[in-house]
Short mmCIF file of C-alpha atoms in Angstrom, two decimals:
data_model
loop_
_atom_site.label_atom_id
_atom_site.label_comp_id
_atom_site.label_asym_id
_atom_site.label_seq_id
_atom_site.Cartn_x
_atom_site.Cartn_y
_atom_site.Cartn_z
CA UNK A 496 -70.11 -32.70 133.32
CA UNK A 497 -70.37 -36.18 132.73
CA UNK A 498 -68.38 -36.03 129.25
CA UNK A 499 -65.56 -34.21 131.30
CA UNK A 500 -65.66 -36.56 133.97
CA UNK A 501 -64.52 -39.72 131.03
CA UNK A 502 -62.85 -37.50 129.28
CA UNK A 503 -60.36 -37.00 132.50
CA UNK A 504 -60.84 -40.70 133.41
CA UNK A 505 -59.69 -41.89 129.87
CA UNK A 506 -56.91 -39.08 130.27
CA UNK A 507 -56.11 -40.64 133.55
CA UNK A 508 -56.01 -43.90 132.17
CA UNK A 509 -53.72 -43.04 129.38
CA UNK A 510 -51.53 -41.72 131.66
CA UNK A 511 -51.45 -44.93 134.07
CA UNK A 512 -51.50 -46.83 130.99
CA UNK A 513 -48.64 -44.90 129.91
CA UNK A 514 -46.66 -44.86 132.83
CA UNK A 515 -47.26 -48.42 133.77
CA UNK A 516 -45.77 -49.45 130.06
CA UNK A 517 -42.96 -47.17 130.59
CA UNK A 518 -41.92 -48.67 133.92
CA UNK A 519 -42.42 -52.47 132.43
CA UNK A 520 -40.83 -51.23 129.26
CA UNK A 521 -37.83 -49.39 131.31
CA UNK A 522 -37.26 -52.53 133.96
CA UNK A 523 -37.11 -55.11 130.93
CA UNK A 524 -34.29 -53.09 129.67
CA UNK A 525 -32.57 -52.36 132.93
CA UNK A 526 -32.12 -55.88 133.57
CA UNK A 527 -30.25 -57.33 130.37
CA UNK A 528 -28.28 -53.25 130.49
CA UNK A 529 -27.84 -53.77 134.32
CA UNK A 530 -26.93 -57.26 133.21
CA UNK A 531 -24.48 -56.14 131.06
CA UNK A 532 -22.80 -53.38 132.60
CA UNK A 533 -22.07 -55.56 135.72
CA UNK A 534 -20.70 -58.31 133.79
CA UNK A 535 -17.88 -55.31 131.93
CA UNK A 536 -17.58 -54.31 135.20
CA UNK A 537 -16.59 -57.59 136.42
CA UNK A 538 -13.89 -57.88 133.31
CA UNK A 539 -12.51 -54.40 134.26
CA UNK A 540 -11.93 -55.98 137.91
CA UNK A 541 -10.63 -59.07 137.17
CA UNK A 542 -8.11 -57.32 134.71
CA UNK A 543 -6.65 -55.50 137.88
CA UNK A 544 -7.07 -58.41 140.28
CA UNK A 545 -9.75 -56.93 142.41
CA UNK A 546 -10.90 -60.82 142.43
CA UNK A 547 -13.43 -60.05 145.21
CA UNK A 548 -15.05 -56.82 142.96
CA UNK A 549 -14.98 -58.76 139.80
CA UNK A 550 -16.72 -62.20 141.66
CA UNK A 551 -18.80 -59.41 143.16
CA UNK A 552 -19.76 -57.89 139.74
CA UNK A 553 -20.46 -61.16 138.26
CA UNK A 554 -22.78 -62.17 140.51
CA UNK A 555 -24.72 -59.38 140.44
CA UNK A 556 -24.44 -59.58 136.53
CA UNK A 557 -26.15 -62.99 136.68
CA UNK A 558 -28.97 -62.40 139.24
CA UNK A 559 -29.64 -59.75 136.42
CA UNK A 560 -29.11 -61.98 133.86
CA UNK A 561 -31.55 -64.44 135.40
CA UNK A 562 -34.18 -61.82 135.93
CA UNK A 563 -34.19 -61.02 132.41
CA UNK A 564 -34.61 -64.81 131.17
CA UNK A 565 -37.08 -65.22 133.23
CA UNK A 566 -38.92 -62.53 132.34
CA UNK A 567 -38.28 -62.13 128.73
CA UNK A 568 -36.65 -65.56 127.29
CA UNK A 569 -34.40 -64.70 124.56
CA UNK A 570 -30.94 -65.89 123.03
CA UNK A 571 -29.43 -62.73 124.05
CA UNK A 572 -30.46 -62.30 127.61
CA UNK A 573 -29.31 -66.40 128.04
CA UNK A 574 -25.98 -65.93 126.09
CA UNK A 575 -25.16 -63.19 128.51
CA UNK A 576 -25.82 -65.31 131.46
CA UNK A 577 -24.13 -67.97 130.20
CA UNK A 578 -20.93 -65.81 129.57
CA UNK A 579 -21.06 -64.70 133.47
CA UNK A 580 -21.53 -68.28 134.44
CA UNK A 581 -18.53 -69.52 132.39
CA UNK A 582 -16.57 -66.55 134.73
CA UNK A 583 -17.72 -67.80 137.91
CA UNK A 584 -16.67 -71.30 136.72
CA UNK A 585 -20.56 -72.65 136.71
CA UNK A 586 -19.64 -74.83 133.56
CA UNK A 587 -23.04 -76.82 134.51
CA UNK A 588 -25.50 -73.75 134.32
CA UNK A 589 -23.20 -72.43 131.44
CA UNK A 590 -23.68 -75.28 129.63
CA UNK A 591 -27.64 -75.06 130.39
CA UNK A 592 -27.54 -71.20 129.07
CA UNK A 593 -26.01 -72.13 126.08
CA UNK A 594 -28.70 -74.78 125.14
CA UNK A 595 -31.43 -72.21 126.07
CA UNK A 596 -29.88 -69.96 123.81
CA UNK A 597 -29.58 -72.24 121.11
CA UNK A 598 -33.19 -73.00 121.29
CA UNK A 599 -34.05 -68.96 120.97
CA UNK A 600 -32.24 -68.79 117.71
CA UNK A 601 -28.37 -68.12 118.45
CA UNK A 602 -26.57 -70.89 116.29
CA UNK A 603 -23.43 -70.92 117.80
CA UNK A 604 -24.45 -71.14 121.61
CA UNK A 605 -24.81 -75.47 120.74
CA UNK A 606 -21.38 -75.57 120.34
CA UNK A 607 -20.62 -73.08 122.91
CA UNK A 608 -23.02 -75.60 125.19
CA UNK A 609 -21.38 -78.51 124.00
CA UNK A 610 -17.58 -76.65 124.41
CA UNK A 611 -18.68 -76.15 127.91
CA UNK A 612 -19.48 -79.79 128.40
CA UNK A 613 -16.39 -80.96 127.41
CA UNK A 614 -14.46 -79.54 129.73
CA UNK A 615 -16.57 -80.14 132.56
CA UNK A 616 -15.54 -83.96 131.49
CA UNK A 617 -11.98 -83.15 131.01
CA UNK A 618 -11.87 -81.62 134.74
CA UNK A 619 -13.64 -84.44 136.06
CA UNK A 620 -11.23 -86.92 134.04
CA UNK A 621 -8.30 -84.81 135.50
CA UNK A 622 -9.66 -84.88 139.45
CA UNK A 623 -10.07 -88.98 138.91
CA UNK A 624 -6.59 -89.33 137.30
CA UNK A 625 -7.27 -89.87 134.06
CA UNK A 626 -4.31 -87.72 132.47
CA UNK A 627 -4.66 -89.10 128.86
CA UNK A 628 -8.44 -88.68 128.34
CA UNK A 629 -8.44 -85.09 129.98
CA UNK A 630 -5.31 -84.10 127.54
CA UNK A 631 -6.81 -85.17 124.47
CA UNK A 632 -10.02 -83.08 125.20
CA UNK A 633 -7.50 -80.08 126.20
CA UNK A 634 -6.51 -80.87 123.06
CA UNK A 635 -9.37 -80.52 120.95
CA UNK A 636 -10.48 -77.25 122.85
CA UNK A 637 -7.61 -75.46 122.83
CA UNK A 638 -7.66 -75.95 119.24
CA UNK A 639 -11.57 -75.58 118.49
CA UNK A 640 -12.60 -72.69 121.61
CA UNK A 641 -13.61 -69.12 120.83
CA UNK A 642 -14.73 -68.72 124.77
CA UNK A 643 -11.88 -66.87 126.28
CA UNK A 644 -13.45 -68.28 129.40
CA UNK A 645 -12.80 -71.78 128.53
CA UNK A 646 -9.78 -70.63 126.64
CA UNK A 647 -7.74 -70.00 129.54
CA UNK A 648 -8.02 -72.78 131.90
CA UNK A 649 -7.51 -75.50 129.02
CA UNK A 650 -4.69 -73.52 127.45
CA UNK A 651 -2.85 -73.48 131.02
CA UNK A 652 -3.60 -77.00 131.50
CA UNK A 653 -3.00 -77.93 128.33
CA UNK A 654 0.38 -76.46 128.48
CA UNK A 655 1.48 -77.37 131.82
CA UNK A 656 0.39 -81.23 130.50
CA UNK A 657 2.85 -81.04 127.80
CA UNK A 658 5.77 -79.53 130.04
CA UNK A 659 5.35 -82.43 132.77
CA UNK A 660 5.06 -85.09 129.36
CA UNK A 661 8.36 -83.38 128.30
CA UNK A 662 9.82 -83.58 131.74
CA UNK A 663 9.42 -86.85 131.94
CA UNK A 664 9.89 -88.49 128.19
CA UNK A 665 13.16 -89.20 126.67
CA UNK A 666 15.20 -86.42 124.87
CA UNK A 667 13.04 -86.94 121.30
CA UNK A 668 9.97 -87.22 123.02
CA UNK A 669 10.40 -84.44 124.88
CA UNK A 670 12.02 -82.00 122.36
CA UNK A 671 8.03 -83.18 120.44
CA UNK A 672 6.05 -82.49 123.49
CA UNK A 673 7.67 -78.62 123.85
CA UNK A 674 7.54 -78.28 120.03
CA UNK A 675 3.48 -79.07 120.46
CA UNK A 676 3.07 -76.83 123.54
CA UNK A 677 4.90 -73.98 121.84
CA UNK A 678 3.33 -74.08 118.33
CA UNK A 679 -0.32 -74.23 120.60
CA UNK A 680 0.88 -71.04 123.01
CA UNK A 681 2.37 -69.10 119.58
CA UNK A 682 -1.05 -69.77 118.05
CA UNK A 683 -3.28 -68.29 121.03
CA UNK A 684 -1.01 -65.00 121.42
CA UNK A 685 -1.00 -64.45 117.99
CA UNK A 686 -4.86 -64.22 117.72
CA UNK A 687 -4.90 -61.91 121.08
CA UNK A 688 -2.24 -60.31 121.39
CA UNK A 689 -2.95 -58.24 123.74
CA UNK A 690 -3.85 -61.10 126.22
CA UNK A 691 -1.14 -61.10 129.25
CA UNK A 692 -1.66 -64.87 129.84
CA UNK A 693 -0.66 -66.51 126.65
CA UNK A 694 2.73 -64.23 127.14
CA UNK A 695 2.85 -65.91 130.24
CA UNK A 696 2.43 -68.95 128.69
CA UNK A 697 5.27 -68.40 126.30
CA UNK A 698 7.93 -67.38 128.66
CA UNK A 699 7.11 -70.83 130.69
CA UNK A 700 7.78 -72.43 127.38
CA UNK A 701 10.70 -70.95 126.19
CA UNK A 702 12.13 -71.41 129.73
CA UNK A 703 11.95 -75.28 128.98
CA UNK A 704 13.73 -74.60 125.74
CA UNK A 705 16.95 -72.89 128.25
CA UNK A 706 15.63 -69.65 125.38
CA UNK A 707 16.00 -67.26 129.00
CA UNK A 708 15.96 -63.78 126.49
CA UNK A 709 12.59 -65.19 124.87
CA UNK A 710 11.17 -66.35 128.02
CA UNK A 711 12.38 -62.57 129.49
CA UNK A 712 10.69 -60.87 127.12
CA UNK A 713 7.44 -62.99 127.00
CA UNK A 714 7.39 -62.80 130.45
CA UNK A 715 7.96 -58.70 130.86
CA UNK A 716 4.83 -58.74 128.13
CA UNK A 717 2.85 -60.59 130.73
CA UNK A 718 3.59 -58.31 132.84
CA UNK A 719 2.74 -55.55 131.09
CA UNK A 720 -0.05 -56.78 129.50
CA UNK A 721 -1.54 -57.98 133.25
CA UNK A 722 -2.47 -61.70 134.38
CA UNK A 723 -5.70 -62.66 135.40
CA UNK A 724 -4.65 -63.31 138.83
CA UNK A 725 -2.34 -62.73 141.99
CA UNK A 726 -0.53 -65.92 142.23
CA UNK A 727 0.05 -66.23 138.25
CA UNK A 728 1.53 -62.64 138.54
CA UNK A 729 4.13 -63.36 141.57
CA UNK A 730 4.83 -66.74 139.42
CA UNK A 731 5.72 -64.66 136.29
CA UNK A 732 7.61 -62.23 138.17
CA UNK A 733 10.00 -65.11 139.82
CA UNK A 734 10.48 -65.96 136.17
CA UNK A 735 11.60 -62.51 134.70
CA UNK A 736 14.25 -63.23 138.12
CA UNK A 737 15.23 -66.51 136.64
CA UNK A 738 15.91 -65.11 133.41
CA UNK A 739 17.45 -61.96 134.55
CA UNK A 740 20.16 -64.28 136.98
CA UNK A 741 20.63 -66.74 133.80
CA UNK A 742 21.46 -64.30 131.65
CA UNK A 743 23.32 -62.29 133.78
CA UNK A 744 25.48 -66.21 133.69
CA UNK A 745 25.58 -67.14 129.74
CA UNK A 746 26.20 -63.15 128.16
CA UNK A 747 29.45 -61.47 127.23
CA UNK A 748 29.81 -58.37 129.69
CA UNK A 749 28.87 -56.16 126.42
CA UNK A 750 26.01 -58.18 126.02
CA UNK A 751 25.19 -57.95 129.67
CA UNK A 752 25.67 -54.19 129.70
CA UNK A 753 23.12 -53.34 127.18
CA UNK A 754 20.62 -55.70 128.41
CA UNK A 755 21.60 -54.63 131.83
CA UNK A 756 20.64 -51.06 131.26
CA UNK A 757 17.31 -52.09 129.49
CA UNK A 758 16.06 -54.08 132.30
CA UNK A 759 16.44 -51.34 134.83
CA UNK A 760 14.31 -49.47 133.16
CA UNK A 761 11.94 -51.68 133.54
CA UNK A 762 12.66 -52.28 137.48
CA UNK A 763 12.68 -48.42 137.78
CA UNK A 764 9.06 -48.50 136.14
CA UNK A 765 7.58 -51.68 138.18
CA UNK A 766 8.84 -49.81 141.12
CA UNK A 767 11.07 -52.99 142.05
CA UNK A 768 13.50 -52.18 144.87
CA UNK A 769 16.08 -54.27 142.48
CA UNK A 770 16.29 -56.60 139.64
CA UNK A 771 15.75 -59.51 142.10
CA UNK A 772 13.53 -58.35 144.35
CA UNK A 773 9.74 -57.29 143.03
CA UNK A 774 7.67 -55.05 145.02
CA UNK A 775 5.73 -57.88 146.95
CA UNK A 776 8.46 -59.70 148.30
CA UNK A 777 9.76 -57.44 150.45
CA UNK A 778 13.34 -57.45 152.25
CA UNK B 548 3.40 -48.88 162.39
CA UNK B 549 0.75 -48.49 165.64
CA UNK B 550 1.29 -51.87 167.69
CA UNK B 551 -1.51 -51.47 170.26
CA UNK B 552 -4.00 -51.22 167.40
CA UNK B 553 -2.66 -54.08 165.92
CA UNK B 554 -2.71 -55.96 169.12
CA UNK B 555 -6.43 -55.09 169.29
CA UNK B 556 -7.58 -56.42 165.96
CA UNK B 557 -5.60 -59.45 166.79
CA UNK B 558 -7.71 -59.78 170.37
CA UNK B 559 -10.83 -59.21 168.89
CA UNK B 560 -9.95 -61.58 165.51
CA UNK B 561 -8.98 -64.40 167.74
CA UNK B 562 -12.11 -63.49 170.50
CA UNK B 563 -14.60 -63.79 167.71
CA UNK B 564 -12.89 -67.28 165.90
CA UNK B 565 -12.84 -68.39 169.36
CA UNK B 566 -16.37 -68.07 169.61
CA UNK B 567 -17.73 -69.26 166.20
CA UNK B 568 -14.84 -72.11 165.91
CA UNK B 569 -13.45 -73.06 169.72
CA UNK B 570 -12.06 -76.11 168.34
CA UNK B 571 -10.03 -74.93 165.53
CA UNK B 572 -7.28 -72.82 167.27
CA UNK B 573 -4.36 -74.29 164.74
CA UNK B 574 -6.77 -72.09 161.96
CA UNK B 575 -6.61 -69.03 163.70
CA UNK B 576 -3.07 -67.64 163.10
CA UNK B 577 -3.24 -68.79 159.12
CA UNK B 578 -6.39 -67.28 158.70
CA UNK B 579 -6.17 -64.05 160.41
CA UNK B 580 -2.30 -63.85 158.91
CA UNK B 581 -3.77 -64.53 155.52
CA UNK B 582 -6.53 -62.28 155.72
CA UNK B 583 -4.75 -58.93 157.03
CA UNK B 584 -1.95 -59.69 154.46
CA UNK B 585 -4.49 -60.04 151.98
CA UNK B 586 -6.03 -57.18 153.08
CA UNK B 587 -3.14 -54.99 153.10
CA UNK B 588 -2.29 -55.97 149.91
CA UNK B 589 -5.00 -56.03 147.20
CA UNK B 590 -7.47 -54.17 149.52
CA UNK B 591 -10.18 -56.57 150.12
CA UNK B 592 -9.78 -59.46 148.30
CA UNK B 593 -9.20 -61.32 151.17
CA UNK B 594 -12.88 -62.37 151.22
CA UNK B 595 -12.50 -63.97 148.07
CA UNK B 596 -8.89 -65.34 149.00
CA UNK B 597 -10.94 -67.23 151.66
CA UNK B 598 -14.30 -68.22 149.95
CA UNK B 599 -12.86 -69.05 147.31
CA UNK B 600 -10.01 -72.49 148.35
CA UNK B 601 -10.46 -74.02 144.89
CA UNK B 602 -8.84 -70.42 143.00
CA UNK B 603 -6.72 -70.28 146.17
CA UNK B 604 -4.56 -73.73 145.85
CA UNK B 605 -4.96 -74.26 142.13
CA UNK B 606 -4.49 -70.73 140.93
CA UNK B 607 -3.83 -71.74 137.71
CA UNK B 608 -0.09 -70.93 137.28
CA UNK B 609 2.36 -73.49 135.33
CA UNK B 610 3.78 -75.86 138.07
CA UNK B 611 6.01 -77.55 135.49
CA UNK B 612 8.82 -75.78 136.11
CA UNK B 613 12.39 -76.71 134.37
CA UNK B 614 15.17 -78.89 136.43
CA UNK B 615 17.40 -75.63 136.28
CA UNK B 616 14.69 -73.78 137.55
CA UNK B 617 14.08 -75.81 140.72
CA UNK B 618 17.64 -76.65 141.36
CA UNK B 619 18.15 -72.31 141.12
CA UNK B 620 14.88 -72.07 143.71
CA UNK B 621 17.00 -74.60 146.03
CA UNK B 622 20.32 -72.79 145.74
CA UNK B 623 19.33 -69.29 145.73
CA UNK B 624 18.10 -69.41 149.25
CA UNK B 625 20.79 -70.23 152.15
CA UNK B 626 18.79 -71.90 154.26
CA UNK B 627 17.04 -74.46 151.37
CA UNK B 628 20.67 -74.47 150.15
CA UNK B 629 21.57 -76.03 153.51
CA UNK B 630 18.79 -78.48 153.95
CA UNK B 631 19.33 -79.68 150.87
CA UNK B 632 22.82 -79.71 150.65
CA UNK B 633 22.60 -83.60 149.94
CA UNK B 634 20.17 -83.57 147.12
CA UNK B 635 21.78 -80.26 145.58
CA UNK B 636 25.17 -81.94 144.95
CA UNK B 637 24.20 -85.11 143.54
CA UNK B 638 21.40 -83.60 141.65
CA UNK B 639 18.80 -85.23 142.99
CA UNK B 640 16.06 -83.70 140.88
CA UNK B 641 13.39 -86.11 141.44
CA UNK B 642 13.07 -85.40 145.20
CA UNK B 643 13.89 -81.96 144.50
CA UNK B 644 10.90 -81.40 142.21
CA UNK B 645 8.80 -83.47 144.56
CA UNK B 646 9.96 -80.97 147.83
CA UNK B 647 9.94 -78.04 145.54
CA UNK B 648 6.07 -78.47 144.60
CA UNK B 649 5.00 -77.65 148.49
CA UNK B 650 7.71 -75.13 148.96
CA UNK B 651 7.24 -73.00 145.99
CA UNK B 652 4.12 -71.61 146.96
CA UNK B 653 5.06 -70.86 150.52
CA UNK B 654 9.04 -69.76 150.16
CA UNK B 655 8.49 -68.74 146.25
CA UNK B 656 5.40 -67.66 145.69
CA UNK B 657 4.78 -66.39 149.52
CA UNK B 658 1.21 -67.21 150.18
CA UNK B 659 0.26 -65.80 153.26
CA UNK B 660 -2.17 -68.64 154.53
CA UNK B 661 0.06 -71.72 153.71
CA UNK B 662 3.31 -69.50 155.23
CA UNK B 663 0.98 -68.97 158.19
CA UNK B 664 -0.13 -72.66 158.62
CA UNK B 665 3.19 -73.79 158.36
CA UNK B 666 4.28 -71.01 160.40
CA UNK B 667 6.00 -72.80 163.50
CA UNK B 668 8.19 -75.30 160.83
CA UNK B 669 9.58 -71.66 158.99
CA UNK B 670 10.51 -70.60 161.97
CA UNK B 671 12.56 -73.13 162.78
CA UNK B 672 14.13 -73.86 159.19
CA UNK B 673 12.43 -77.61 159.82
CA UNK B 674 11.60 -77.48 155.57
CA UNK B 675 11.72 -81.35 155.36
CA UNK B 676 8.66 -81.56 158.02
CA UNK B 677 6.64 -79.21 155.81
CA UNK B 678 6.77 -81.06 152.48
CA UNK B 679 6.54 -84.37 154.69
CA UNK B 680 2.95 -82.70 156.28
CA UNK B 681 2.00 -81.26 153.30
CA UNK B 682 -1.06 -82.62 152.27
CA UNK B 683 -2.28 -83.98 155.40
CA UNK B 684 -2.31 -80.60 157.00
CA UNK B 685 -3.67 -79.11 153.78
CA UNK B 686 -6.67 -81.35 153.13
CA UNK B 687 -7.23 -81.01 156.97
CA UNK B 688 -7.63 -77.31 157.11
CA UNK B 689 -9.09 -77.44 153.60
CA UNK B 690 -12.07 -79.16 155.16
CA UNK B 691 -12.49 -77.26 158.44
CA UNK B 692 -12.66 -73.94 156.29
CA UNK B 693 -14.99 -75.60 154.14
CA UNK B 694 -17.30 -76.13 157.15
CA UNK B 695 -16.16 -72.54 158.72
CA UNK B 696 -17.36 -71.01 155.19
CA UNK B 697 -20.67 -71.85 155.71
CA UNK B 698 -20.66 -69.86 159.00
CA UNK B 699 -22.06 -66.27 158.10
CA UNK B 700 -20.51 -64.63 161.18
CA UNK B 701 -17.09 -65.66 160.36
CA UNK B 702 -17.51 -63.08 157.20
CA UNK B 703 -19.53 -60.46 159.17
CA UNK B 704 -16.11 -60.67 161.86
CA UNK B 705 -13.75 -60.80 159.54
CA UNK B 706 -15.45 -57.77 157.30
CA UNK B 707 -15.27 -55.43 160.67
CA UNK B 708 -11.29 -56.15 161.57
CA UNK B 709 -10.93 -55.24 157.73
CA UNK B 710 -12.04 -51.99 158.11
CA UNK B 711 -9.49 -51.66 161.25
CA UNK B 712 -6.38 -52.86 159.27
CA UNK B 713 -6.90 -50.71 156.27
CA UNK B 714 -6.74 -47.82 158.83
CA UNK B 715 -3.09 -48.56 159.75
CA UNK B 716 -1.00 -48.94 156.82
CA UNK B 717 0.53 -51.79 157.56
CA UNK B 718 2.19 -51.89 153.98
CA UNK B 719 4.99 -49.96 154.93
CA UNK B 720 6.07 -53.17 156.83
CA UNK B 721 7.47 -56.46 154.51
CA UNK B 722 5.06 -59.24 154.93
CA UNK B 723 7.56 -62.03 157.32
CA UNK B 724 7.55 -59.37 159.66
CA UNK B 725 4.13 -58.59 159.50
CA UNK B 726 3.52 -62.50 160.10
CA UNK B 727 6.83 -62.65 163.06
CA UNK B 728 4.13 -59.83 164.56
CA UNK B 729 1.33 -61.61 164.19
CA UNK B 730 2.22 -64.98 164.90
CA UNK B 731 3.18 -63.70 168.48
CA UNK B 732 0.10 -61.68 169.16
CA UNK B 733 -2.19 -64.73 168.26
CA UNK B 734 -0.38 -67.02 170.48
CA UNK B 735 -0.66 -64.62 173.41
CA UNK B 736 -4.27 -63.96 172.68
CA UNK B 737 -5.04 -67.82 172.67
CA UNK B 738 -3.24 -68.71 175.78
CA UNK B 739 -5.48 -65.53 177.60
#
């Protein structure tokens, strides 16, 4: 009786045991997965500006993310918060993450950590006035960055730096400061392609250069391609209507036709109720 | 497009602001005009459109635009054409650019909160007074929403009379007349 009585005791306890590991076991790995899928699901939002879901997503991604450094330190669990942070613009705690990660053995987070940094400065140096310091650490990160995160807002500024320079520098100058913020913009789409935003960035360039096919076409790839949000999309679409009005100017009516033809297409497809007027800005 | 039921978010959007913010009445049109545009059009994101002021006025779009560019923003529409008749024809680009930096986003780029704040000046064609007032209206209700942000019921209202407008497909209707609408119901409901 007795030896039945452990024996079921030790079977209950192996059980408990058992179940008790399973649950820690299971809600270690639900946090850095839960982590994870939030923070995809955030990317999938943002890509079709469903700002509030994807700020909504991210959030949750790093309360998960947190939970899981907390509980069980590692480089991968802080690299993945740090990611979300860098999305929710938190360049301070980013920068933190990255250091943490660094310490648990992932080599590239210190210069991820110290990428982050940087352009905390150069935002800072921007807010206070300081153009020329914040454009020569644009500079160097637009150059050096793998973060897509970081990638983005010192490409834009980067670019839009150069523009105003060649706004406001004599003809030589000038013609230097586009050549720069083209080369830079050529450089970024051609290692992502598939990244609406550099497009974007390309048909604001060419438009400098009067190129108004180049800046079309870079601009309809933006399109295509999506922009990461509302404001840069209704900016890009008054640019395909800048380029569409030039050209409709500067081409021989054959020209015109063919183009003319092609580009309804495309109206047809964005659902436009013409050329000149997108769906948003209704009439 | 039901009026009545528009009429009654518009009562109870204005009741509820009046309660939580009595002394901010010039806020009320912009942000209720802001938020049911915002919710008509991207389905929710309004909440983020108005938590989130830093993405809002810095969204990260190239503001460097070309001379041709802004000169083609100024002649394009009639009535800039006309108010900057002067400026047009001798090229002034400098002033141009400088005007054209606070228009943009309202006449070009249409956003809903800064066409609603500077609602009364549209109305009247008065474009000169809106780059002139610019930044200190701007910064001004740039700071009272940063202290109405921090206001939990102003989300918990504003979440409710979202659920109302996505009931009554306002789409079908372009977004200056959805404002014209607006802009008349939230004067009426202030003055009650």
């Amino acid at each position: 009786m007795t030896d039945k009585y452990l024996l079921s005791i030790r079977k209950k306890s192996f059980f408990l045991i058992f179940l008790f590991s399973f649950l820690f076991l299971s809600a270690c790995v639900s946090h850095l997965k839960e982590a994870k899928y939030y923070y995809a699901q955030g990317q999938k939002f943002s890509r079709s500006y469903q700002t509030e879901k994807a700020v909504s997503s991210f959030k949750r991604a790093l309360r998960e993310a947190e939970l899981e450094a907390e509980k069980h330190a590692s480089a991968q669990a802080y690299m993945l918060k740090g990611m979300v942070e860098l999305e929710l613009e938190l360049w301070e705690e980013a920068e933190e993450s990255f250091v943490e990660a660094f310490s648990y053995g992932f080599e590239k987070a210190e210069a991820w950590a110290e990428e982050v940094s940087l352009l905390g400065l150069a935002l800072s140096f921007q807010e206070l006035g300081l153009e020329d310091s914040a454009f020569k650490i644009y500079a160097y990160l637009v150059n050096k960055s793998k973060l897509k995160g970081i990638l983005q807002l010192v490409s834009q500024r980067y670019t839009d730096m150069l523009l105003e320079r060649a706004l406001h520098k004599k003809a030589k100058e000038g013609e230097k400061s586009l050549a720069q913020a083209l080369k830079s913009a050529q450089k970024l789409a051609n290692n992502d392609l598939s990244y609406g935003f550099y497009h974007y960035l390309l048909s604001q360039i060419y438009s400098h250069l009067s190129e108004h096919k180049n800046s079309f076409e870079e601009a309809v790839m933006a399109k295509e391609l999506g922009l990461p949000t509302e404001k840069i999309f209704r900016d890009n679409d008054l640019q395909i209507i800048f380029c569409y009005q030039k050209l409709k100017e500067n081409m021989s009516s054959e020209e015109w036709e063919k183009f003319h033809s092609s580009c309804l297409r495309w109206v047809k497809k964005w659902n436009w109720q013409d050329p000149e007027t997108p769906g948003w800005k209704k009439r | 497009m039901n009026k009545s039921a528009v009429e009654k978010i518009v009562e109870n959007g204005v009741r509820f602001l009046s309660e939580l913010f009595p002394q901010k009445t010039y806020l009320y049109f912009p942000l209720l005009s802001a938020f049911i545009v915002w919710a008509v059009r991207r389905n929710r994101e309004w909440k983020e459109k108005i938590l989130s002021w830093k993405v809002w006025l810095h969204p990260g779009f190239v503001e460097a635009k070309p001379d041709e560019f802004i000169l083609d923003f100024f002649k394009r529409s009639q009535a800039l054409n006309k108010a900057y008749q002067d400026e047009i024809k001798k090229a002034k680009i400098k002033s141009l650019r400088m005007a054209f930096g606070r228009l943009y986003p309202i006449l070009g780029l249409e956003d809903p909160f800064l066409s609603a704040l500077f609602a009364q000046e549209l109305e009247s064609g008065d474009y000169r007074k809106i780059v002139k007032d610019f930044e200190e209206r701007v910064s001004r209700a740039k700071k009272d929403i940063e202290s109405m942000k921090r206001e939990k019921r102003l989300l918990e209202g504003l979440n409710t009379l979202a659920d109302e407008v996505l009931s009554l497909h306002l789409d079908l209707i372009s977004q200056a007349n959805l404002r014209k609408i607006l802009a008349d119901l939230v004067k009426k409901h202030i003055k009650k």
